[in-house]
Amino acid sequence: MEKTLALLKEHTMKIVLVLVVIFFTITTKGKMFEPSSFNALINQNAYVFVLATGMMMCMLIKGNIDLSVGAVICFLDAYAAILMTEKGVSIPVAMLITLVIGLVIGAVMGWLIAYINIPPWIATLGGFLAFRGLGTAILIPTGPLSVSKEYCNIFNAYIPNIGSGSFNITSLLIGIVCCIILAYVMISSRANKIKKGYEAESMVSLIVKLVLLCAVIILFTVKLGQYKIGKLPGQGIPVVLIWVAVILLIYNFIASKTTLGRYFYAMGGNMEATRLSGINTKFILFLAYLNMQFLTVIAGWMTLARLSGANGTMGTNFEMDAISACIVGGVSAYGGAGNVFGMVVGATLIGVINLGMSLMGIDANWQKVVKGVVLLAAVVFEIVNNKNKSEK
């Protein structure tokens, strides 16, 4: 019984995600399972996965957050649009300029927080106000600006189909390859643990987990292969999904397999003990905010392409979406706990809730209410769970 309860606690958000998908599939009369919904879930929430990855690295250090990311996206996208449309700057140069500016912003934020000891929420709140104002102000003379199709295709295009039918074969083949790689990684990881004498999950548990993950991958790739725009053949996998997948894989490796990643967790567990062990905690904290703005630049590129232009309201509440995805996905609000896979589950859950309520025609204000309740429920669950563990 205790093992069952422990298993349910470990996979609570995954179970909730499945139940929410089933609920919206029923209430929307199957619209939730249409190919267009799967495509929208990825394209409309790509920025959440990217920003939440950076936010997770900040939150691992004592629950620190960055409130400026949405405003920085507004400013950088507005400036990038002006460079490409008004100044005639080429796409690669404009992207490089925004990257450099973003890194400078991250360096300043990191320096203020790590070396001047300004509380993160105050420093980033200042950035939130300043960059939202700048982004809106520089667009006043021109108004909203549209960017070229060539730029948009960097993120909005689809992986070409190797076949000629209405279904995108490439999408399914990529899904099968991903399943094969996943099976190899999971089985070899278990074998290595056993070889080194570490505790490893049973083969039955591994097979069940592998089958479920592969089923989800194949479902997504099949639905994306069926997605059509007008009378065109199946569009397949969006390029933006490749960007997101690469970022998630890189940061999952950094967080779980590298010494640097261990430093983030150690600082969240006990900052003073980490410092006394010889780790430069100030530099790691600086690096967290520099990295946050690096990923903010990438999320900004994606947003500019998805909206096909810049306006003064873009990036609104992006920081809240990223923080919510982390907390719902099991990243501790107190630091020291969380992982990329859990964050992905949280981001997906937030995306499914947004999409499902939109399909139901629920007012945007009530959508915020629901997301707020989900966020509070996740925090309460974490506190109660930690309290029960400490009592034991």
Short mmCIF file of C-alpha atoms in Angstrom, two decimals:
data_model
loop_
_atom_site.label_atom_id
_atom_site.label_comp_id
_atom_site.label_asym_id
_atom_site.label_seq_id
_atom_site.Cartn_x
_atom_site.Cartn_y
_atom_site.Cartn_z
CA MET A 1 0.00 0.00 0.00
CA GLU A 2 2.79 2.41 0.92
CA LYS A 3 4.60 1.67 -2.34
CA THR A 4 1.40 2.38 -4.29
CA LEU A 5 0.90 5.72 -2.51
CA ALA A 6 4.55 6.65 -3.09
CA LEU A 7 4.17 5.79 -6.77
CA LEU A 8 1.01 7.89 -7.05
CA LYS A 9 2.74 10.87 -5.37
CA GLU A 10 5.72 10.56 -7.70
CA HIS A 11 3.53 10.58 -10.81
CA THR A 12 0.73 12.87 -9.58
CA MET A 13 1.16 15.55 -12.26
CA LYS A 14 1.42 12.98 -15.06
CA ILE A 15 -1.85 11.42 -13.88
CA VAL A 16 -3.44 14.88 -13.66
CA LEU A 17 -2.26 15.65 -17.19
CA VAL A 18 -3.89 12.49 -18.55
CA LEU A 19 -7.14 13.21 -16.69
CA VAL A 20 -7.20 16.82 -17.95
CA VAL A 21 -6.68 15.64 -21.55
CA ILE A 22 -9.53 13.13 -21.18
CA PHE A 23 -11.77 15.81 -19.63
CA PHE A 24 -11.19 18.31 -22.44
CA THR A 25 -11.51 15.60 -25.11
CA ILE A 26 -14.99 14.82 -23.77
CA THR A 27 -16.10 18.42 -23.19
CA THR A 28 -14.88 19.59 -26.62
CA LYS A 29 -16.48 16.55 -28.35
CA GLY A 30 -13.15 15.27 -29.62
CA LYS A 31 -11.71 18.58 -30.80
CA MET A 32 -8.87 18.20 -28.31
CA PHE A 33 -7.65 15.15 -30.22
CA GLU A 34 -7.76 16.71 -33.67
CA PRO A 35 -4.41 17.17 -35.48
CA SER A 36 -4.84 20.96 -35.39
CA SER A 37 -4.94 20.87 -31.57
CA PHE A 38 -1.67 18.95 -31.37
CA ASN A 39 -0.06 21.44 -33.75
CA ALA A 40 -1.42 24.40 -31.77
CA LEU A 41 -0.20 22.89 -28.48
CA ILE A 42 3.36 22.92 -29.80
CA ASN A 43 3.41 26.18 -31.75
CA GLN A 44 1.56 28.25 -29.15
CA ASN A 45 3.53 26.94 -26.18
CA ALA A 46 7.07 26.57 -27.56
CA TYR A 47 8.17 29.72 -25.76
CA VAL A 48 6.90 28.28 -22.44
CA PHE A 49 9.18 25.23 -22.67
CA VAL A 50 12.20 27.41 -23.48
CA LEU A 51 11.57 30.04 -20.79
CA ALA A 52 10.65 27.41 -18.19
CA THR A 53 13.97 25.66 -18.82
CA GLY A 54 15.87 28.81 -17.88
CA MET A 55 13.48 29.57 -15.02
CA MET A 56 14.06 26.08 -13.61
CA MET A 57 17.81 26.70 -13.41
CA CYS A 58 17.12 29.93 -11.47
CA MET A 59 14.55 28.29 -9.18
CA LEU A 60 16.92 25.47 -8.27
CA ILE A 61 18.89 28.14 -6.37
CA LYS A 62 16.59 28.84 -3.41
CA GLY A 63 13.49 29.32 -5.58
CA ASN A 64 14.83 32.43 -7.36
CA ILE A 65 12.76 33.75 -10.27
CA ASP A 66 13.11 36.24 -13.14
CA LEU A 67 10.13 38.56 -13.62
CA SER A 68 11.69 40.45 -16.54
CA VAL A 69 11.63 37.82 -19.30
CA GLY A 70 8.32 38.82 -20.91
CA ALA A 71 9.28 42.50 -20.97
CA VAL A 72 12.75 41.71 -22.35
CA ILE A 73 11.09 39.73 -25.17
CA CYS A 74 8.90 42.76 -25.94
CA PHE A 75 11.95 45.05 -26.12
CA LEU A 76 14.21 42.69 -28.10
CA ASP A 77 11.51 41.71 -30.59
CA ALA A 78 10.55 45.35 -31.15
CA TYR A 79 14.20 46.25 -31.74
CA ALA A 80 14.76 43.24 -34.02
CA ALA A 81 11.70 44.16 -36.08
CA ILE A 82 12.95 47.75 -36.46
CA LEU A 83 16.40 46.52 -37.51
CA MET A 84 15.00 44.18 -40.17
CA THR A 85 12.20 46.39 -41.53
CA GLU A 86 13.27 50.00 -40.94
CA LYS A 87 17.06 49.73 -40.98
CA GLY A 88 17.46 47.05 -43.64
CA VAL A 89 19.67 44.85 -41.44
CA SER A 90 19.93 41.23 -42.59
CA ILE A 91 18.20 38.48 -40.59
CA PRO A 92 21.38 36.82 -39.21
CA VAL A 93 22.89 40.16 -38.15
CA ALA A 94 19.65 41.29 -36.49
CA MET A 95 19.45 38.00 -34.58
CA LEU A 96 23.09 38.31 -33.52
CA ILE A 97 22.56 41.89 -32.30
CA THR A 98 19.55 40.87 -30.18
CA LEU A 99 21.54 37.94 -28.80
CA VAL A 100 24.37 40.25 -27.71
CA ILE A 101 21.92 42.73 -26.15
CA GLY A 102 20.15 39.89 -24.35
CA LEU A 103 23.43 38.59 -22.93
CA VAL A 104 24.37 42.08 -21.75
CA ILE A 105 20.99 42.36 -19.99
CA GLY A 106 21.57 38.95 -18.42
CA ALA A 107 25.06 39.94 -17.29
CA VAL A 108 23.76 43.13 -15.67
CA MET A 109 20.90 41.26 -13.96
CA GLY A 110 23.27 38.54 -12.78
CA TRP A 111 25.81 41.07 -11.49
CA LEU A 112 23.17 43.01 -9.53
CA ILE A 113 21.77 39.85 -7.98
CA ALA A 114 24.95 37.85 -7.36
CA TYR A 115 27.53 40.52 -6.55
CA ILE A 116 25.50 43.52 -5.33
CA ASN A 117 23.09 41.23 -3.42
CA ILE A 118 19.90 42.82 -4.69
CA PRO A 119 17.01 40.36 -4.15
CA PRO A 120 16.18 38.65 -7.49
CA TRP A 121 12.53 39.65 -7.52
CA ILE A 122 13.41 43.33 -7.03
CA ALA A 123 16.16 43.40 -9.68
CA THR A 124 14.03 41.58 -12.23
CA LEU A 125 10.93 43.62 -11.35
CA GLY A 126 12.96 46.69 -12.30
CA GLY A 127 13.77 44.99 -15.59
CA PHE A 128 10.11 44.11 -16.04
CA LEU A 129 9.08 47.77 -15.80
CA ALA A 130 12.02 49.24 -17.74
CA PHE A 131 12.02 46.90 -20.73
CA ARG A 132 8.24 46.85 -21.10
CA GLY A 133 8.38 50.62 -21.30
CA LEU A 134 11.30 50.57 -23.76
CA GLY A 135 9.67 47.96 -25.99
CA THR A 136 6.46 49.95 -26.20
CA ALA A 137 8.20 53.31 -26.60
CA ILE A 138 10.43 52.39 -29.54
CA LEU A 139 7.40 51.15 -31.48
CA ILE A 140 5.41 54.38 -31.01
CA PRO A 141 6.88 56.13 -34.11
CA THR A 142 6.29 53.12 -36.38
CA GLY A 143 3.39 51.24 -34.79
CA PRO A 144 3.25 47.42 -34.97
CA LEU A 145 5.79 46.01 -37.45
CA SER A 146 5.62 42.88 -39.60
CA VAL A 147 8.71 40.80 -40.33
CA SER A 148 9.57 38.90 -43.50
CA LYS A 149 8.37 35.41 -44.35
CA GLU A 150 12.02 34.32 -44.62
CA TYR A 151 12.52 35.10 -40.94
CA CYS A 152 9.27 33.44 -39.89
CA ASN A 153 10.21 30.25 -41.72
CA ILE A 154 13.24 29.80 -39.45
CA PHE A 155 10.75 28.75 -36.75
CA ASN A 156 7.35 28.38 -38.45
CA ALA A 157 8.25 25.96 -41.25
CA TYR A 158 7.70 22.18 -41.18
CA ILE A 159 10.01 19.22 -41.78
CA PRO A 160 9.54 18.27 -45.49
CA ASN A 161 7.65 15.09 -46.36
CA ILE A 162 9.62 12.33 -48.12
CA GLY A 163 6.38 10.85 -49.47
CA SER A 164 3.70 12.22 -51.78
CA GLY A 165 0.48 11.23 -49.99
CA SER A 166 -1.76 13.25 -47.71
CA PHE A 167 -0.03 11.85 -44.60
CA ASN A 168 3.44 13.13 -43.69
CA ILE A 169 5.60 9.99 -43.58
CA THR A 170 8.63 11.91 -42.31
CA SER A 171 6.78 12.74 -39.09
CA LEU A 172 6.08 9.08 -38.31
CA LEU A 173 9.64 7.98 -39.19
CA ILE A 174 11.08 10.60 -36.83
CA GLY A 175 8.76 9.32 -34.12
CA ILE A 176 9.94 5.72 -34.65
CA VAL A 177 13.61 6.79 -34.57
CA CYS A 178 12.98 8.70 -31.32
CA CYS A 179 11.40 5.59 -29.77
CA ILE A 180 14.38 3.43 -30.77
CA ILE A 181 16.84 5.95 -29.29
CA LEU A 182 14.76 6.24 -26.12
CA ALA A 183 14.65 2.46 -25.70
CA TYR A 184 18.42 2.20 -26.15
CA VAL A 185 19.12 5.00 -23.64
CA MET A 186 16.76 3.66 -20.97
CA ILE A 187 17.89 0.02 -21.27
CA SER A 188 21.59 0.89 -21.38
CA SER A 189 21.19 3.24 -18.40
CA ARG A 190 19.60 0.44 -16.37
CA ALA A 191 22.37 -1.97 -17.40
CA ASN A 192 25.06 0.52 -16.33
CA LYS A 193 23.43 0.98 -12.92
CA ILE A 194 23.32 -2.78 -12.36
CA LYS A 195 26.93 -3.12 -13.52
CA LYS A 196 28.08 -0.49 -11.00
CA GLY A 197 26.05 -2.03 -8.20
CA TYR A 198 23.48 0.78 -7.97
CA GLU A 199 19.79 0.26 -7.32
CA ALA A 200 17.87 -0.01 -10.62
CA GLU A 201 14.17 -0.25 -11.43
CA SER A 202 12.75 -3.62 -12.43
CA MET A 203 12.64 -4.63 -16.08
CA VAL A 204 8.83 -4.79 -15.93
CA SER A 205 8.65 -1.19 -14.67
CA LEU A 206 11.10 -0.05 -17.35
CA ILE A 207 9.13 -1.77 -20.13
CA VAL A 208 5.84 -0.25 -18.95
CA LYS A 209 7.40 3.21 -18.79
CA LEU A 210 9.01 2.75 -22.22
CA VAL A 211 5.76 1.57 -23.82
CA LEU A 212 3.83 4.55 -22.43
CA LEU A 213 6.46 7.08 -23.54
CA CYS A 214 6.70 5.57 -27.01
CA ALA A 215 2.90 5.57 -27.30
CA VAL A 216 2.86 9.30 -26.54
CA ILE A 217 5.63 9.98 -29.07
CA ILE A 218 3.92 7.98 -31.81
CA LEU A 219 0.56 9.61 -31.04
CA PHE A 220 2.08 13.07 -31.40
CA THR A 221 3.95 12.28 -34.62
CA VAL A 222 0.91 10.63 -36.21
CA LYS A 223 -1.34 13.57 -35.33
CA LEU A 224 1.25 16.06 -36.59
CA GLY A 225 1.57 14.02 -39.79
CA GLN A 226 -2.19 14.35 -40.29
CA TYR A 227 -2.29 18.11 -39.70
CA LYS A 228 -3.15 20.02 -42.87
CA ILE A 229 -3.36 23.65 -43.91
CA GLY A 230 -6.20 23.92 -46.39
CA LYS A 231 -5.87 21.27 -49.10
CA LEU A 232 -2.11 20.84 -48.66
CA PRO A 233 -0.62 17.46 -47.65
CA GLY A 234 0.11 16.73 -43.98
CA GLN A 235 2.48 19.36 -42.61
CA GLY A 236 4.26 17.08 -40.14
CA ILE A 237 6.66 18.17 -37.42
CA PRO A 238 7.08 21.95 -36.90
CA VAL A 239 10.66 23.21 -37.00
CA VAL A 240 10.07 24.99 -33.69
CA LEU A 241 9.62 21.56 -32.05
CA ILE A 242 13.17 20.65 -33.14
CA TRP A 243 14.45 23.85 -31.51
CA VAL A 244 12.59 23.04 -28.29
CA ALA A 245 13.69 19.38 -28.25
CA VAL A 246 17.37 20.30 -28.72
CA ILE A 247 17.21 22.86 -25.89
CA LEU A 248 15.47 20.42 -23.53
CA LEU A 249 17.96 17.63 -24.27
CA ILE A 250 20.96 19.91 -23.75
CA TYR A 251 19.68 21.28 -20.44
CA ASN A 252 18.57 17.88 -19.22
CA PHE A 253 22.14 16.69 -19.79
CA ILE A 254 23.58 19.76 -18.04
CA ALA A 255 21.26 19.44 -15.03
CA SER A 256 21.59 15.68 -14.54
CA LYS A 257 25.01 14.69 -15.89
CA THR A 258 27.42 17.56 -15.32
CA THR A 259 29.24 19.02 -12.31
CA LEU A 260 27.78 22.44 -13.11
CA GLY A 261 24.29 21.03 -12.89
CA ARG A 262 25.06 19.49 -9.49
CA TYR A 263 26.18 22.91 -8.26
CA PHE A 264 22.70 24.35 -8.92
CA TYR A 265 21.06 21.60 -6.86
CA ALA A 266 23.66 21.90 -4.10
CA MET A 267 23.10 25.64 -3.79
CA GLY A 268 19.37 25.08 -3.52
CA GLY A 269 19.90 22.51 -0.78
CA ASN A 270 22.34 24.48 1.36
CA MET A 271 23.91 27.65 0.01
CA GLU A 272 26.37 28.15 2.87
CA ALA A 273 27.61 24.55 2.84
CA THR A 274 28.09 24.78 -0.92
CA ARG A 275 30.14 27.97 -0.54
CA LEU A 276 32.28 26.47 2.22
CA SER A 277 33.01 23.45 0.03
CA GLY A 278 34.91 25.75 -2.35
CA ILE A 279 32.25 26.39 -5.00
CA ASN A 280 31.98 29.95 -6.32
CA THR A 281 28.29 30.40 -5.49
CA LYS A 282 28.19 34.02 -6.66
CA PHE A 283 29.41 33.04 -10.13
CA ILE A 284 26.87 30.18 -10.38
CA LEU A 285 24.08 32.60 -9.44
CA PHE A 286 25.39 35.08 -12.01
CA LEU A 287 25.47 32.31 -14.59
CA ALA A 288 21.85 31.35 -13.86
CA TYR A 289 20.58 34.82 -14.82
CA LEU A 290 22.91 35.12 -17.79
CA ASN A 291 21.56 31.79 -19.03
CA MET A 292 17.98 32.92 -18.36
CA GLN A 293 18.38 35.86 -20.72
CA PHE A 294 20.10 33.68 -23.32
CA LEU A 295 17.01 31.46 -23.42
CA THR A 296 14.80 34.56 -23.32
CA VAL A 297 16.41 35.71 -26.58
CA ILE A 298 15.60 32.36 -28.22
CA ALA A 299 12.02 32.48 -26.90
CA GLY A 300 11.79 36.01 -28.29
CA TRP A 301 12.90 34.84 -31.74
CA MET A 302 10.18 32.18 -31.64
CA THR A 303 7.52 34.66 -30.53
CA LEU A 304 8.43 37.20 -33.22
CA ALA A 305 8.15 34.48 -35.88
CA ARG A 306 4.87 33.08 -34.54
CA LEU A 307 3.22 36.51 -34.45
CA SER A 308 4.91 37.52 -37.76
CA GLY A 309 5.76 40.87 -36.24
CA ALA A 310 6.22 42.99 -33.13
CA ASN A 311 3.79 44.97 -31.01
CA GLY A 312 3.82 46.58 -27.57
CA THR A 313 1.86 43.81 -25.84
CA MET A 314 3.96 40.81 -26.84
CA GLY A 315 5.51 38.84 -24.02
CA THR A 316 2.74 39.75 -21.60
CA ASN A 317 2.56 37.24 -18.71
CA PHE A 318 5.29 35.05 -20.26
CA GLU A 319 7.18 35.07 -16.98
CA MET A 320 4.08 33.81 -15.18
CA ASP A 321 3.63 30.97 -17.67
CA ALA A 322 7.26 29.91 -17.18
CA ILE A 323 7.07 30.03 -13.37
CA SER A 324 3.75 28.15 -13.39
CA ALA A 325 5.15 25.44 -15.67
CA CYS A 326 8.08 24.93 -13.30
CA ILE A 327 6.06 24.78 -10.09
CA VAL A 328 3.32 22.58 -11.56
CA GLY A 329 6.06 20.37 -12.98
CA GLY A 330 7.58 19.70 -9.58
CA VAL A 331 10.37 22.29 -9.42
CA SER A 332 10.48 23.28 -5.76
CA ALA A 333 9.49 26.83 -4.87
CA TYR A 334 12.21 26.63 -2.20
CA GLY A 335 15.00 25.40 -4.48
CA GLY A 336 17.12 22.27 -4.73
CA ALA A 337 14.56 19.98 -6.40
CA GLY A 338 13.14 19.55 -9.89
CA ASN A 339 14.12 18.26 -13.31
CA VAL A 340 13.61 19.02 -16.99
CA PHE A 341 11.20 16.13 -17.63
CA GLY A 342 8.93 17.22 -14.76
CA MET A 343 9.03 20.81 -16.04
CA VAL A 344 7.99 19.55 -19.50
CA VAL A 345 4.98 17.80 -17.92
CA GLY A 346 4.09 21.04 -16.12
CA ALA A 347 4.43 23.16 -19.27
CA THR A 348 2.34 20.65 -21.22
CA LEU A 349 -0.35 20.70 -18.54
CA ILE A 350 -0.52 24.50 -18.62
CA GLY A 351 -0.66 24.39 -22.43
CA VAL A 352 -3.43 21.77 -22.45
CA ILE A 353 -5.48 23.82 -19.98
CA ASN A 354 -5.08 26.94 -22.15
CA LEU A 355 -5.95 25.09 -25.34
CA GLY A 356 -8.85 23.13 -23.84
CA MET A 357 -10.51 26.20 -22.35
CA SER A 358 -10.03 28.11 -25.61
CA LEU A 359 -11.72 25.29 -27.54
CA MET A 360 -14.58 25.43 -25.05
CA GLY A 361 -14.87 29.18 -25.61
CA ILE A 362 -14.16 30.06 -21.96
CA ASP A 363 -13.36 33.71 -21.30
CA ALA A 364 -9.64 34.55 -20.96
CA ASN A 365 -10.20 35.96 -17.47
CA TRP A 366 -11.59 32.65 -16.24
CA GLN A 367 -8.64 30.88 -17.83
CA LYS A 368 -6.37 32.92 -15.56
CA VAL A 369 -8.49 31.91 -12.56
CA VAL A 370 -8.12 28.22 -13.41
CA LYS A 371 -4.34 28.52 -13.92
CA GLY A 372 -4.04 30.36 -10.61
CA VAL A 373 -5.92 27.59 -8.79
CA VAL A 374 -3.74 24.92 -10.45
CA LEU A 375 -0.59 26.80 -9.42
CA LEU A 376 -1.72 27.14 -5.80
CA ALA A 377 -2.74 23.49 -5.70
CA ALA A 378 0.73 22.46 -6.90
CA VAL A 379 2.42 24.53 -4.17
CA VAL A 380 0.08 23.17 -1.48
CA PHE A 381 0.78 19.63 -2.68
CA GLU A 382 4.54 20.25 -2.42
CA ILE A 383 4.28 21.69 1.10
CA VAL A 384 2.04 18.89 2.39
CA ASN A 385 4.21 16.25 0.75
CA ASN A 386 7.40 17.70 2.27
CA LYS A 387 5.71 17.99 5.69
CA ASN A 388 4.69 14.32 5.59
CA LYS A 389 8.23 13.30 4.65
CA SER A 390 9.75 15.28 7.52
CA GLU A 391 7.29 13.80 10.04
CA LYS A 392 8.29 10.30 8.97
#
